[in-house]
Amino acid sequence: MPAWNRNSGTGIAGLIGLCFDIYHLNPNASRWVEIGSYIGESALIFAAFPYVKRLDCVDPLVVGSKIKDKEQRFKERLRFFKNKVTFHKTTSDIYSKAVENNCLDVVYIDGNHKYPSVVNDLDLWYPKIKSGGFLCGHDYSKRPNHRHDGVTKAVDEFVDFHDLEIFKTYCDTSFLIRV
């Protein structure tokens, strides 16, 4: 079980629910990008679904001093999916420039949780998603004293500005927006 949720399974259940919902809404949603992959816990769940044909994981791995250890843990964790998962040790800003508009089915944002960074990621990746695709992310919650209120504020403003709606939220604080 992932280190971030050893006991309850909430993180796994939320991501599995999100993946099932995406499949039921669009079984051809095969090209995914994950912003903020850390050591590959979420990526492992995404990659396990057979309809996910390509998963690009983007993370500069600059937090902490054991960067090589984090990168090694990511590669070890996803070794069974090396034909469909690619790790990009770079920033969201830089990698987004290499991705064409309207070519992705799913973008899952779980990078820097500060408000300006979330706004930036939403703005960068929204044009990259095909019509009928999905913009998703982690740490969205309306609970009082939620520790990532910048994420919630940025997502709420984004959906209001673009006249979108949050299709669903999950027990792990993931959210799903249909584009």
mmCIF file of C-alpha atoms in Angstrom, residues 14 24 31 50 89 141 167 174:
data_model
loop_
_atom_site.group_PDB
_atom_site.id
_atom_site.type_symbol
_atom_site.label_atom_id
_atom_site.label_comp_id
_atom_site.label_asym_id
_atom_site.label_seq_id
_atom_site.Cartn_x
_atom_site.Cartn_y
_atom_site.Cartn_z
ATOM 1 C CA GLY A 14 -10.261 7.615 -4.581
ATOM 2 C CA HIS A 24 -17.116 4.819 -18.105
ATOM 3 C CA ARG A 31 -3.107 9.365 -23.178
ATOM 4 C CA PRO A 50 -5.269 -1.319 -19.407
ATOM 5 C CA LYS A 89 12.447 15.105 -14.562
ATOM 6 C CA SER A 141 -11.603 19.958 -0.443
ATOM 7 C CA PHE A 167 -18.060 16.501 -12.257
ATOM 8 C CA SER A 174 -9.184 14.141 -6.038
#
